[in-house]
Short mmCIF file of C-alpha atoms and ligand atoms in Angstrom, two decimals:
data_model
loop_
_atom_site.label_atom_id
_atom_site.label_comp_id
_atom_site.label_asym_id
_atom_site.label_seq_id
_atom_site.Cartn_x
_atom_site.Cartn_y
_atom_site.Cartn_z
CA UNK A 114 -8.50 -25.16 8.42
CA UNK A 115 -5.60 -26.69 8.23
CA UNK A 116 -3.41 -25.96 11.15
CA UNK A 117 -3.84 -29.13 13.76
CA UNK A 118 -1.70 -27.92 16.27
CA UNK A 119 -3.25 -24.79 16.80
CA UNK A 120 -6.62 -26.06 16.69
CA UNK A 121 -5.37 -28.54 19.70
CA UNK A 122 -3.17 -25.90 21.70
CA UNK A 123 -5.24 -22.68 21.54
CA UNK A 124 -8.57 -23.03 19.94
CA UNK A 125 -9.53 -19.78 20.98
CA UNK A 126 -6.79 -17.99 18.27
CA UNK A 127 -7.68 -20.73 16.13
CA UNK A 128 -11.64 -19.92 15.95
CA UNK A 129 -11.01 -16.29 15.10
CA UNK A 130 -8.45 -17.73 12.03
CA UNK A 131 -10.71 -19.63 10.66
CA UNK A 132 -13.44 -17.07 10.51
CA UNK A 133 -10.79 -14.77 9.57
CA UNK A 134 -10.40 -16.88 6.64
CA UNK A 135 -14.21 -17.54 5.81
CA UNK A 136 -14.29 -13.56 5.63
CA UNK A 137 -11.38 -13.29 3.82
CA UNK A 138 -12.53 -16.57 1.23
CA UNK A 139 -16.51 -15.13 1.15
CA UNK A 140 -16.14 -11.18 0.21
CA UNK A 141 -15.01 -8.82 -2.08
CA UNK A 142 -11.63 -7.40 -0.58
CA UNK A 143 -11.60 -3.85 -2.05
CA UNK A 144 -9.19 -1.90 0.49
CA UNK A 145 -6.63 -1.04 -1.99
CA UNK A 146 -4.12 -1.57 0.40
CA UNK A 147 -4.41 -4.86 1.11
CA UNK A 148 -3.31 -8.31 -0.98
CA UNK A 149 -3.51 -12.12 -0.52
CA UNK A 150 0.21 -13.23 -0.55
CA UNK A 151 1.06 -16.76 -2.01
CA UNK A 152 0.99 -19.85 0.26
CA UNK A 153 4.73 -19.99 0.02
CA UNK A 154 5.09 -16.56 1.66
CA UNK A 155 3.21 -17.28 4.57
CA UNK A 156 5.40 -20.78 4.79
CA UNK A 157 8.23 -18.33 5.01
CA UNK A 158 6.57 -15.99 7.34
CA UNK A 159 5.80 -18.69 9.96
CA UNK A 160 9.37 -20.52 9.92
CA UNK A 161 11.50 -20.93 12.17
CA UNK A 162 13.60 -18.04 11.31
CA UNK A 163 11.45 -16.32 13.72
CA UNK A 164 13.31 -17.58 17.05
CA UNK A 165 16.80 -15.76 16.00
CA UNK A 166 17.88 -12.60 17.07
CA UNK A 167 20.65 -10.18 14.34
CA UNK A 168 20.85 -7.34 15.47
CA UNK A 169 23.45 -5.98 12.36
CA UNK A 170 23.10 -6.68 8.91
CA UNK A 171 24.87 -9.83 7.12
CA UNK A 172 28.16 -10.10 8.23
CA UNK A 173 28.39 -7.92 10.91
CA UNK A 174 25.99 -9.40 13.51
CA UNK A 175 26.00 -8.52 17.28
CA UNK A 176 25.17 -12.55 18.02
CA UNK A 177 26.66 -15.83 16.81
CA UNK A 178 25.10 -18.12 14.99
CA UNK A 179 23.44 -15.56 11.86
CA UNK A 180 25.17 -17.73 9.28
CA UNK A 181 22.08 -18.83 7.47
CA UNK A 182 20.23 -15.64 8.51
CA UNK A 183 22.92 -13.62 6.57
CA UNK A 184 22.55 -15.60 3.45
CA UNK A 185 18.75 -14.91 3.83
CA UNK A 186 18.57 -11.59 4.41
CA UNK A 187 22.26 -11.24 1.18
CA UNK A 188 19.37 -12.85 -0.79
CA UNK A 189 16.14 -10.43 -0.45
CA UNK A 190 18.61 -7.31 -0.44
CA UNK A 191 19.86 -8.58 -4.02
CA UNK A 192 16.34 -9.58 -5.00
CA UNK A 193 15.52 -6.22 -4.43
CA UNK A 194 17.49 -4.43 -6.37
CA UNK A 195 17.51 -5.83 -9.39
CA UNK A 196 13.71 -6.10 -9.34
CA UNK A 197 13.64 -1.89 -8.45
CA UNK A 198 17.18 -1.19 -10.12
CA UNK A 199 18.34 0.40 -7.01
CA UNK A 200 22.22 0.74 -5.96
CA UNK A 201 21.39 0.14 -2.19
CA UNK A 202 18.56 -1.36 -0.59
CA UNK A 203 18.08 -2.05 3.33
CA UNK A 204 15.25 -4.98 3.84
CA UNK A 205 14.73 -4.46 7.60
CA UNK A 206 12.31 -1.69 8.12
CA UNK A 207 9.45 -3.00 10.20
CA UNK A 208 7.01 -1.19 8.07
CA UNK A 209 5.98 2.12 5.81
CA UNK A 210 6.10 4.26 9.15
CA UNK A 211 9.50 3.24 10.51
CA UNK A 212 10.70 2.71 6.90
CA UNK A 213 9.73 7.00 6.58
CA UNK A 214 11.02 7.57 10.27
CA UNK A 215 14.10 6.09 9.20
CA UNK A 216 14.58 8.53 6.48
CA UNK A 217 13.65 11.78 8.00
CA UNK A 218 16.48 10.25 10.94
CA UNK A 219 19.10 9.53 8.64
CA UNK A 220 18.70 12.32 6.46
CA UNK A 221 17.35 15.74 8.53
CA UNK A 222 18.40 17.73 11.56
CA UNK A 223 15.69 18.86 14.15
CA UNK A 224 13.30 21.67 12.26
CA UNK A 225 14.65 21.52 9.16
CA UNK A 226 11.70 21.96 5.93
CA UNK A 227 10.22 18.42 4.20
CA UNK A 228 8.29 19.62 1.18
CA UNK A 229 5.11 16.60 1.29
CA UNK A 230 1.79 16.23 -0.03
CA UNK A 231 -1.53 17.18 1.76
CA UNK A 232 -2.99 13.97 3.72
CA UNK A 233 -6.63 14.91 2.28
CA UNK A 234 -5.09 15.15 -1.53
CA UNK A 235 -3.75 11.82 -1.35
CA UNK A 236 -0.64 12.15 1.28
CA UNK A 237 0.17 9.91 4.03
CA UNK A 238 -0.18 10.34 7.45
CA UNK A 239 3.72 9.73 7.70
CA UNK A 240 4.25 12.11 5.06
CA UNK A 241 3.91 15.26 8.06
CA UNK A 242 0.50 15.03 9.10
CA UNK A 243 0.15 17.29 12.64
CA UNK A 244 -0.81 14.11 14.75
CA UNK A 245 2.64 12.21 14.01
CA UNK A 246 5.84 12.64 15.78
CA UNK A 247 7.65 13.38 12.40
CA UNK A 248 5.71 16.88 12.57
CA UNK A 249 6.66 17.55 16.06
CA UNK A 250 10.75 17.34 15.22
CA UNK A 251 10.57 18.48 11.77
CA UNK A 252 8.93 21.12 9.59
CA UNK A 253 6.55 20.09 7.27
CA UNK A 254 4.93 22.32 4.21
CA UNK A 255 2.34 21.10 2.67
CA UNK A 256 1.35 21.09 -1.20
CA UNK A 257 -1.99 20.11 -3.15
CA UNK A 258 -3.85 18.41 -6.58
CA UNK A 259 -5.00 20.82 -9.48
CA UNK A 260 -8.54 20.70 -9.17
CA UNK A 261 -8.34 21.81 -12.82
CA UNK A 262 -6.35 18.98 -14.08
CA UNK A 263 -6.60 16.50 -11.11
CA UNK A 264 -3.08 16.05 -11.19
CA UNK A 265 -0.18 17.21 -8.33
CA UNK A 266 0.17 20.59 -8.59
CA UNK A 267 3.81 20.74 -10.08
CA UNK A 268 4.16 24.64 -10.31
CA UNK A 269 2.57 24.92 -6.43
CA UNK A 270 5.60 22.34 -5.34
CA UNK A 271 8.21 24.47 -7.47
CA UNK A 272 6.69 27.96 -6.17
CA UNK A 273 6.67 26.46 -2.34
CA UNK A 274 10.29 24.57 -2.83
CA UNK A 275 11.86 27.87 -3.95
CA UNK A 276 9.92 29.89 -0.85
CA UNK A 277 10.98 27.50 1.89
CA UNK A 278 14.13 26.03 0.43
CA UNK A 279 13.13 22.42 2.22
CA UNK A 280 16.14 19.54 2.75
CA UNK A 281 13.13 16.97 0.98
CA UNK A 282 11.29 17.27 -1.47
CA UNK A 283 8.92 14.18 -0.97
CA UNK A 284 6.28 12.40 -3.16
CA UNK A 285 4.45 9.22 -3.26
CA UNK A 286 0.86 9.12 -1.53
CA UNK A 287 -2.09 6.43 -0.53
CA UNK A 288 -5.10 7.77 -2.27
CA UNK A 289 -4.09 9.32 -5.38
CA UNK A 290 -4.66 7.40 -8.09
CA UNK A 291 -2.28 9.18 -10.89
CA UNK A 292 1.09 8.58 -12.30
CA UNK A 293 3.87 10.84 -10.81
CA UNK A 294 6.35 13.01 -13.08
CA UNK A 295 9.25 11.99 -10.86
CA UNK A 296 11.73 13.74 -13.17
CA UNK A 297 10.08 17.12 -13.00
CA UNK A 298 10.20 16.86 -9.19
CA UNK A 299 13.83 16.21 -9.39
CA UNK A 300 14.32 19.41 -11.84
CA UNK A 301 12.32 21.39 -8.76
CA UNK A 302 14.78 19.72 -6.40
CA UNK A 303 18.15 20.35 -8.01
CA UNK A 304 17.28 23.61 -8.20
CA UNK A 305 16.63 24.63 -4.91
CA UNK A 306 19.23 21.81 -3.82
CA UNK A 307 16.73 19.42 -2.26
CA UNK A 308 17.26 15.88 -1.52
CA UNK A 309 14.45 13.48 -3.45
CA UNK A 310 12.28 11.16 -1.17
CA UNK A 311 9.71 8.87 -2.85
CA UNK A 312 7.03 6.44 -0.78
CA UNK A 313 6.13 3.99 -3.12
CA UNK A 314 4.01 2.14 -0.39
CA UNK A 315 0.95 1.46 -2.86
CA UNK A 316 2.54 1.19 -6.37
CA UNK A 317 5.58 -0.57 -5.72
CA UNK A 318 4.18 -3.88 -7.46
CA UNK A 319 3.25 -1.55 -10.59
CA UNK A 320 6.68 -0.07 -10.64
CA UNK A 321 8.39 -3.66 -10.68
CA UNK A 322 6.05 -5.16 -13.04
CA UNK A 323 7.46 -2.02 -15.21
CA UNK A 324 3.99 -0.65 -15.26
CA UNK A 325 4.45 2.44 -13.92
CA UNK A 326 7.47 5.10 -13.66
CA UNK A 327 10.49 4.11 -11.58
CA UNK A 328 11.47 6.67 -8.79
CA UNK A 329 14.34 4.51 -7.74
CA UNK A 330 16.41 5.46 -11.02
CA UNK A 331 15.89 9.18 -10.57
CA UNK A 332 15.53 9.92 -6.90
CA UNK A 333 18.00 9.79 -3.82
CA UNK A 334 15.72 7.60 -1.94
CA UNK A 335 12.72 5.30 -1.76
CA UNK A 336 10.60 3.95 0.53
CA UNK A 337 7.36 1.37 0.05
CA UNK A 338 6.01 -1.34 2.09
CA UNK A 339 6.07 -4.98 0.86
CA UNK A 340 3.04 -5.89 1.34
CA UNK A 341 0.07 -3.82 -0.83
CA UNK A 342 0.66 -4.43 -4.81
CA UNK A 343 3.84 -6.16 -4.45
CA UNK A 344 2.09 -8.91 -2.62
CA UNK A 345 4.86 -9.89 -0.12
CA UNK A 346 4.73 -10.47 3.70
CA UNK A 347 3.69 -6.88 5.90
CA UNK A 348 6.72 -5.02 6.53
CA UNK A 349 9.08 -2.25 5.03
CA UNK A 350 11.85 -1.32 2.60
CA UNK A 351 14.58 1.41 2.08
CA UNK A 352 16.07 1.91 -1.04
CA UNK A 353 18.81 5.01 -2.02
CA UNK A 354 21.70 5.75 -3.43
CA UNK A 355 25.41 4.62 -2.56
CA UNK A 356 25.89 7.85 -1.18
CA UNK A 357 22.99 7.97 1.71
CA UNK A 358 23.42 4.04 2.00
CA UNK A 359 25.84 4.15 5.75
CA UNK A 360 23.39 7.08 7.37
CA UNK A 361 19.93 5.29 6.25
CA UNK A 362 21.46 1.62 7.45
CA UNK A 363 22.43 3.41 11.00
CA UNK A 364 19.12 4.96 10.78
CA UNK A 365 16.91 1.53 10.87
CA UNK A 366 19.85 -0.15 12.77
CA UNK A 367 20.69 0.90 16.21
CA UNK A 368 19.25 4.50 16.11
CA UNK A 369 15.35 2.75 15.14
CA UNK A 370 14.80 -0.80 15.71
CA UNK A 371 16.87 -3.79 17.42
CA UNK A 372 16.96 -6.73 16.17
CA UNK A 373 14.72 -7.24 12.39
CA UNK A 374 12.03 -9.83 12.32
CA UNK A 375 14.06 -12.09 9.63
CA UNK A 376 10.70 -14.33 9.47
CA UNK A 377 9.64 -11.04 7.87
CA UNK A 378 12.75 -10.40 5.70
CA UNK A 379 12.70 -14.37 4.57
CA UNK A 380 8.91 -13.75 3.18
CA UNK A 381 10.00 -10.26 1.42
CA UNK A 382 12.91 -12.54 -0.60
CA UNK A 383 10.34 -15.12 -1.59
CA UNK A 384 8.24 -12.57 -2.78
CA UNK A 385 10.56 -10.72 -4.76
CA UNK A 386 11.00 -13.56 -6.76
CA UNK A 387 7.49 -13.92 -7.43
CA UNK A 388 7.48 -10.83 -8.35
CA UNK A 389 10.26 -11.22 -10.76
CA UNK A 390 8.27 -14.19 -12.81
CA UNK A 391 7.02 -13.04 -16.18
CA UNK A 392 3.44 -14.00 -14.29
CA UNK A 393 3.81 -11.15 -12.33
CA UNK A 394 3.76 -8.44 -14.64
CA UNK A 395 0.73 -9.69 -16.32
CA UNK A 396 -0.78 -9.50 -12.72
CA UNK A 397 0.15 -6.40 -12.19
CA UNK A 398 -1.26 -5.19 -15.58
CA UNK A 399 -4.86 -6.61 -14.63
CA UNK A 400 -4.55 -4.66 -11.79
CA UNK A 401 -4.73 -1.71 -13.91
CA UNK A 402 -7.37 -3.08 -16.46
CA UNK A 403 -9.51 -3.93 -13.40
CA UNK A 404 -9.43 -0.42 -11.70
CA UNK A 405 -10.39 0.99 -14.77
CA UNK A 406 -13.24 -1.24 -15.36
CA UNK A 407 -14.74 -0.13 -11.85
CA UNK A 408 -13.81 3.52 -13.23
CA UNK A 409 -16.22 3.21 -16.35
CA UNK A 410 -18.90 1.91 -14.90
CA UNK A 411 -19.03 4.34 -11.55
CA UNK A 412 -18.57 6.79 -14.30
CA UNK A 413 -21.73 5.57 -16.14
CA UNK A 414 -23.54 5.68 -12.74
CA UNK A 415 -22.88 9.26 -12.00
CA UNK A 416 -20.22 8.83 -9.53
CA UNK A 417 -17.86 11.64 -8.91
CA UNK A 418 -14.15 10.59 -9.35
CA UNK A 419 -11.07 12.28 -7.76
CA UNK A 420 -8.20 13.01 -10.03
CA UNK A 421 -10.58 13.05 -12.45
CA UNK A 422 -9.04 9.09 -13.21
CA UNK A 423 -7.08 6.43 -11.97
CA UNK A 424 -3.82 5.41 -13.65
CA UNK A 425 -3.02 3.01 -10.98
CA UNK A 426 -4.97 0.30 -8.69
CA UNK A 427 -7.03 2.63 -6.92
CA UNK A 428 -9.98 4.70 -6.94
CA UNK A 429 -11.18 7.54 -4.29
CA UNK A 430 -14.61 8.49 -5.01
CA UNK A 431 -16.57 11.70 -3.33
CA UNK A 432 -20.16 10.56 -2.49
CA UNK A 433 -21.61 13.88 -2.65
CA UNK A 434 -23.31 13.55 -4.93
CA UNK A 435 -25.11 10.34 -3.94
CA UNK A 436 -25.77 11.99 -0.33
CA UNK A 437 -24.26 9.05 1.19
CA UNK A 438 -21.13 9.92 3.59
CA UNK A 439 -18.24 7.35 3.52
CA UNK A 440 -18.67 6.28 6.78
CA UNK A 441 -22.32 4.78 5.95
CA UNK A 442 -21.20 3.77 2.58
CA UNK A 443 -17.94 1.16 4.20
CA UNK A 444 -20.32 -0.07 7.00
CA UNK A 445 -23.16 -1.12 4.77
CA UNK A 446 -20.87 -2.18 2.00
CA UNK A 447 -19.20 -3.77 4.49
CA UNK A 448 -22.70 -5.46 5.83
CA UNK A 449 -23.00 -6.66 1.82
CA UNK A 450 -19.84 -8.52 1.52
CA UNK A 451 -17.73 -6.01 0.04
CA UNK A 452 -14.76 -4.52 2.07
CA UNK A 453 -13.60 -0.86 1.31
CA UNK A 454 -12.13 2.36 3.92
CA UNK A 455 -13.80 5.34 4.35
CA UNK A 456 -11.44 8.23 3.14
CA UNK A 457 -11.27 11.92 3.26
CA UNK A 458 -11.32 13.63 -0.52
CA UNK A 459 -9.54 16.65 -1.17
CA UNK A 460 -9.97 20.06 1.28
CA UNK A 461 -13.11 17.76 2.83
CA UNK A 462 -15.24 19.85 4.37
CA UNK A 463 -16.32 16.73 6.73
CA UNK A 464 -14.88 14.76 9.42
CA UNK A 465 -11.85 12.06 9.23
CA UNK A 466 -14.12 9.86 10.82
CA UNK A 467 -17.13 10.64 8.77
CA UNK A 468 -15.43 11.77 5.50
CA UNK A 469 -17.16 12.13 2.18
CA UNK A 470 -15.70 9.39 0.14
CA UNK A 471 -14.48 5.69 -0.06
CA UNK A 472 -11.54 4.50 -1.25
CA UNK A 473 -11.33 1.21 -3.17
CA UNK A 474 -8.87 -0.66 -5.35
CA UNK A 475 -8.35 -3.77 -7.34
CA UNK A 476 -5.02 -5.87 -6.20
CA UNK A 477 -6.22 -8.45 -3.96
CA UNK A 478 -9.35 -9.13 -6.18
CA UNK A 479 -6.93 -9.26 -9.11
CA UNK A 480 -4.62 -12.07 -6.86
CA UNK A 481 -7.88 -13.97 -6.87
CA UNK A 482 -8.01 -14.16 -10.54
CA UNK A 483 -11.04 -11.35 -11.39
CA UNK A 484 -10.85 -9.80 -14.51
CA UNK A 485 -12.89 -6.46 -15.98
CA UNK A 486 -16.15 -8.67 -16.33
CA UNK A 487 -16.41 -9.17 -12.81
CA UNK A 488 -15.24 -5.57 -12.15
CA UNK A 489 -18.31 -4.15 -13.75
CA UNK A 490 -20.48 -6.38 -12.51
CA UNK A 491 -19.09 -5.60 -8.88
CA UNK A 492 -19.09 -1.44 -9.65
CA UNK A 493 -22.56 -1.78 -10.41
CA UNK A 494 -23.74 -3.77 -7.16
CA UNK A 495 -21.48 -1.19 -5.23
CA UNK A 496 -23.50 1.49 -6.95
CA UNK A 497 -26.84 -0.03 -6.57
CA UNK A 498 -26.20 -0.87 -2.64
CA UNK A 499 -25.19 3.04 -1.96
CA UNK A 500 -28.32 4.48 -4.30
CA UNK A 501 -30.52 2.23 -2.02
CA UNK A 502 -28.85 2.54 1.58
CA UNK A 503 -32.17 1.55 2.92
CA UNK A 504 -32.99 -1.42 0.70
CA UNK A 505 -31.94 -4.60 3.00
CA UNK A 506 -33.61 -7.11 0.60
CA UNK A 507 -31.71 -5.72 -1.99
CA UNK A 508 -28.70 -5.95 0.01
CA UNK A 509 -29.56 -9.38 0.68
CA UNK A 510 -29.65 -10.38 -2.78
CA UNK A 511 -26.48 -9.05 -3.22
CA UNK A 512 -24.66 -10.38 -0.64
CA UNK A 513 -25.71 -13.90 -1.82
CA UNK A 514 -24.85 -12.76 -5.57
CA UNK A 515 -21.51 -12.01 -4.22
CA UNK A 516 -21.07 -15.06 -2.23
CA UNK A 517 -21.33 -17.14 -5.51
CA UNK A 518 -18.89 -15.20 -7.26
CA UNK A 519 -16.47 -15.51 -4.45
CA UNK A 520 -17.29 -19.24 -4.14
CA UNK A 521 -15.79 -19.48 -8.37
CA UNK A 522 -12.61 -17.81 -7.45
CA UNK A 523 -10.66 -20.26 -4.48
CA UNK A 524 -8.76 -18.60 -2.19
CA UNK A 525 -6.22 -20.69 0.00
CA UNK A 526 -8.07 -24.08 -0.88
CA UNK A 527 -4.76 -25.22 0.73
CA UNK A 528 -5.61 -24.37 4.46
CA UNK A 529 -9.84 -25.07 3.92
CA UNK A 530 -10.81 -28.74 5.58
CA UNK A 531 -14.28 -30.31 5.15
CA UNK A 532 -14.51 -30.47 9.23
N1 DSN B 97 -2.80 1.73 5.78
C1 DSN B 97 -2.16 1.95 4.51
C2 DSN B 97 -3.17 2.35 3.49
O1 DSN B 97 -4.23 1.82 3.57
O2 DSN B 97 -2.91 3.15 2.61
C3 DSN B 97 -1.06 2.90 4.56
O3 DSN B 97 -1.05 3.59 5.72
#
C-alpha cells in the first residue's frame, strides 16, 4: 500500500489499512449505505486543509487567515445547489445526525409534534426513535407502510397530521426501498400548516443523477449525508429555502458544532463535481438496474421482499421464510465474502439485535463497475449460502468464486504495491 510514511511512522495504523483495504479490494460490499469514493476525494480528504480552524462561514470567519478556506467551502456550497436545485445550502454538518439535530434546533421549540416514519418501516433512528436525544426534547408521532400496497401509508400521515397538528412533517428513511410522493406530503402539510423536512441520506446520488424525485424543489428543507449514493467524503448537508436559511446556518454554527472539518467540506466540492459529469448519471442508473437484478432473482428463489419492490438501490428482505434470522444470515455472509447489516422489517416481532431480515444494496458494487450479470450471479450465491447455513464446503467454494470476481473488478489499484 502505498502510503511510505505511514508505513515508517506508525506501522501499527498502517497494518490495519492495509488489511482494511484487502477486505475492502476481496468482497462483495453490499451495505447499502456504504460507497468507494474516487481517489481524488480521498486526496482532498487528507490535505492539508485539515490543520485550519473557521469557525463562521466564508466571509465572516472568527480567525484570520480563511482566505482560501472561504473560496473552498463558496465552491461546494455552489456545487451544491445547482446539482440539487436548492436556494440555500449549508456544507458543514458533520454528518446525517447533526445535519437532523440541526434542523429540529433551528426549526422547533421544546415539545413541539415532528410527524416521522417508524424506525422498523424504514425510518431512521434520527428520525425520533425513543433512544435519541431528539425524542427526549421533542415529540415525535410515528406513521407506517401499507402492508397492502407496500408503499408509505399517505392517508395514515394525513389522518395523524390533522390529529396532532405537528410543526414537521418529515420523510426520507434508510431501509425503504420506494419512491416518495413528496408533493402529496406537501398537500398534507399545507393543510395542517406544517413545515416539510426531507432526509435524503440514502438517495441523494439518485436524486442528482435525476433518477429519482427531487424533494429540494418542493419541500422547506433537506437533509442527506454525502457519503452513501452520492459517493463523496463521510459527512453532512443542509439544504432549505431562503426563508429558514439564517436559523438553520445558526443552528450548525455556534448553537451545534465549532469549527467544520473543511478537509471534509473540500472532499464534498470535489465530489459534487463528479457527480455533475454526464458519467455520473449513468452510474447512478446501474445502481438501479443492479438492485433490481438482485430483486428478480431473490424473487425466483422464494425470498420474501419488503415493499413488495425496490425502486431505489436497496433491498430489505424478511428471512422468515428461509428460517434463517438476520443476525446468522450477516455473520455467515459475512464469513463468505459478502458484506450486508442485519435489519429489523416492519412491526418485527424479533430483536434489534437479532432481527428477521438483511438489508443489502447495490452502490458501492456498482462504483466497482458490476453490472446485472454479476448481480444475479451474486443473488443466487447469497441465496444458496442462507438455504445451506450449515454447508462450510459450500461456503468455501463460494468464497473463492467470489474472490475471482472481485479480483476482475480493481479497486484502488492506485494505493496496492507488490511488497
Ligand atoms: N448508518 C446509515 C445507514 O446504514 O443507513 C445511516 O444511519
Amino acid at each position: 500500500m502505498h502510503y511510505t510514511n505511514l508505513q515508517n511512522s506508525d506501522p501499527d495504523i498502517y497494518n490495519f489499512l492495509k488489511k482494511e483495504l484487502q477486505r475492502q479490494q476481496e468482497n462483495l460490499e453490499m451495505i447499502p449505505s456504504e460507497n468507494f469514493v474516487s481517489i481524488a476525494v480521498l486526496e482532498a480528504l487528507g490535505s492539508i486543509t485539515t490543520n485550519k480552524y473557521s469557525e463562521g462561514y466564508p466571509g465572516k470567519r472568527y480567525y484570520g487567515g480563511n482566505q482560501y478556506i472561504d473560496e473552498i467551502e463558496n465552491i461546494a456550497i455552489e456545487r451544491a445547489k445547482k446539482l440539487f436545485n436548492a436556494d440555500h445550502v449549508n456544507v458543514q454538518p458533520l454528518s446525517g445526525a447533526p445535519a437532523n439535530l440541526a434542523v429540529y434546533t433551528a426549526l422547533l421549540d421544546i415539545g413541539d409534534t415532528v410527524l416521522g416514519m417508524d424506525l422498523s418501516h424504514g425510518g431512521h433512528l434520527t428520525h425520533g426513535h425513543p433512544v435519541t436525544l431528539p425524542a427526549k426534547i421533542y415529540n415525535f408521532i410515528r406513521y407506517k407502510t401499507n402492508p397492502e400496497t407496500g408503499l408509505i401509508n399517505y392517508d395514515e400521515i394525513e389522518k395523524l397530521a390533522k390529529e396532532h397538528k405537528p410543526k414537521i412533517i418529515l420523510v426520507g428513511f434508510s431501509s425503504y426501498s420506494r419512491e416518495i410522493d413528496y408533493q402529496k406530503i406537501k398537500q398534507i402539510a399545507d393543510e395542517v400548516g406544517a413545515i416539510t423536512m426531507a432526509d435524503i441520506a440514502h438517495i441523494a446520488g439518485l436524486i442528482a443523477a435525476g433518477h429519482l424525485n427531487n424533494p429540494v424543489e418542493i419541500f422547506d428543507v433537506v437533509t442527506t449525508t454525502t457519503h452513501k449514493t452520492l459517493r463523496g467524503p463521510r459527512g453532512g448537508m443542509i439544504m432549505c429555502r431562503e426563508e429558514y436559511a439564517d436559523k438553520i446556518d445558526k443552528a450548525v454554527f455556534p448553537h451545534l458544532q465549532g469549527g467544520p472539518h473543511e478537509n471534509i467540506i473540500a472532499a464534498k466540492a470535489v465530489a459534487f463535481k463528479e457527480a455533475m459529469d454526464p458519467s455520473f448519471k449513468e452510474y447512478a442508473g446501474q445502481i438501479l438496474k443492479n438492485a433490481k437484478a438482485l430483486e428478480k432473482v431473490f424473487r425466483e428463489r422464494g425470498f420474501t421482499i419488503c415493499f413488495h419492490q425496490t425502486d431505489n438501490h436497496l433491498l430489505l428482505l424478511d428471512l422468515r421464510s428461509k428460517n434463517i434470522d438476520g443476525k446468522t444470515a450477516q455473520e455467515i455472509l459475512d464469513k463468505t465474502g459478502i458484506t450486508v447489516n442485519k435489519n429489523v422489517i416492519p412491526d418485527d416481532p424479533a430483536s434489534p439485535m437479532r432481527p428477521s431480515g438483511i438489508r443489502l444494496g447495490t452502490p458501492a458494487l456498482t462504483t466497482r463497475g458490476m453490472k446485472e450479470a454479476e448481480m444475479e450471479q451474486i443473488a443466487n450465491w447469497i441465496a444458496d449460502i442462507l438455504e445451506n447455513p450449515e454447508d462450510e464446503s459450500l461456503h468455501m467454494k463460494i468464497n473463492q468464486e467470489i474472490k475471482s470476481l472481485t479480483s476482475h473488478f480493481p479497486l484502488y489499484p492506485e494505493l496496492s504495491s507488490e511488497e
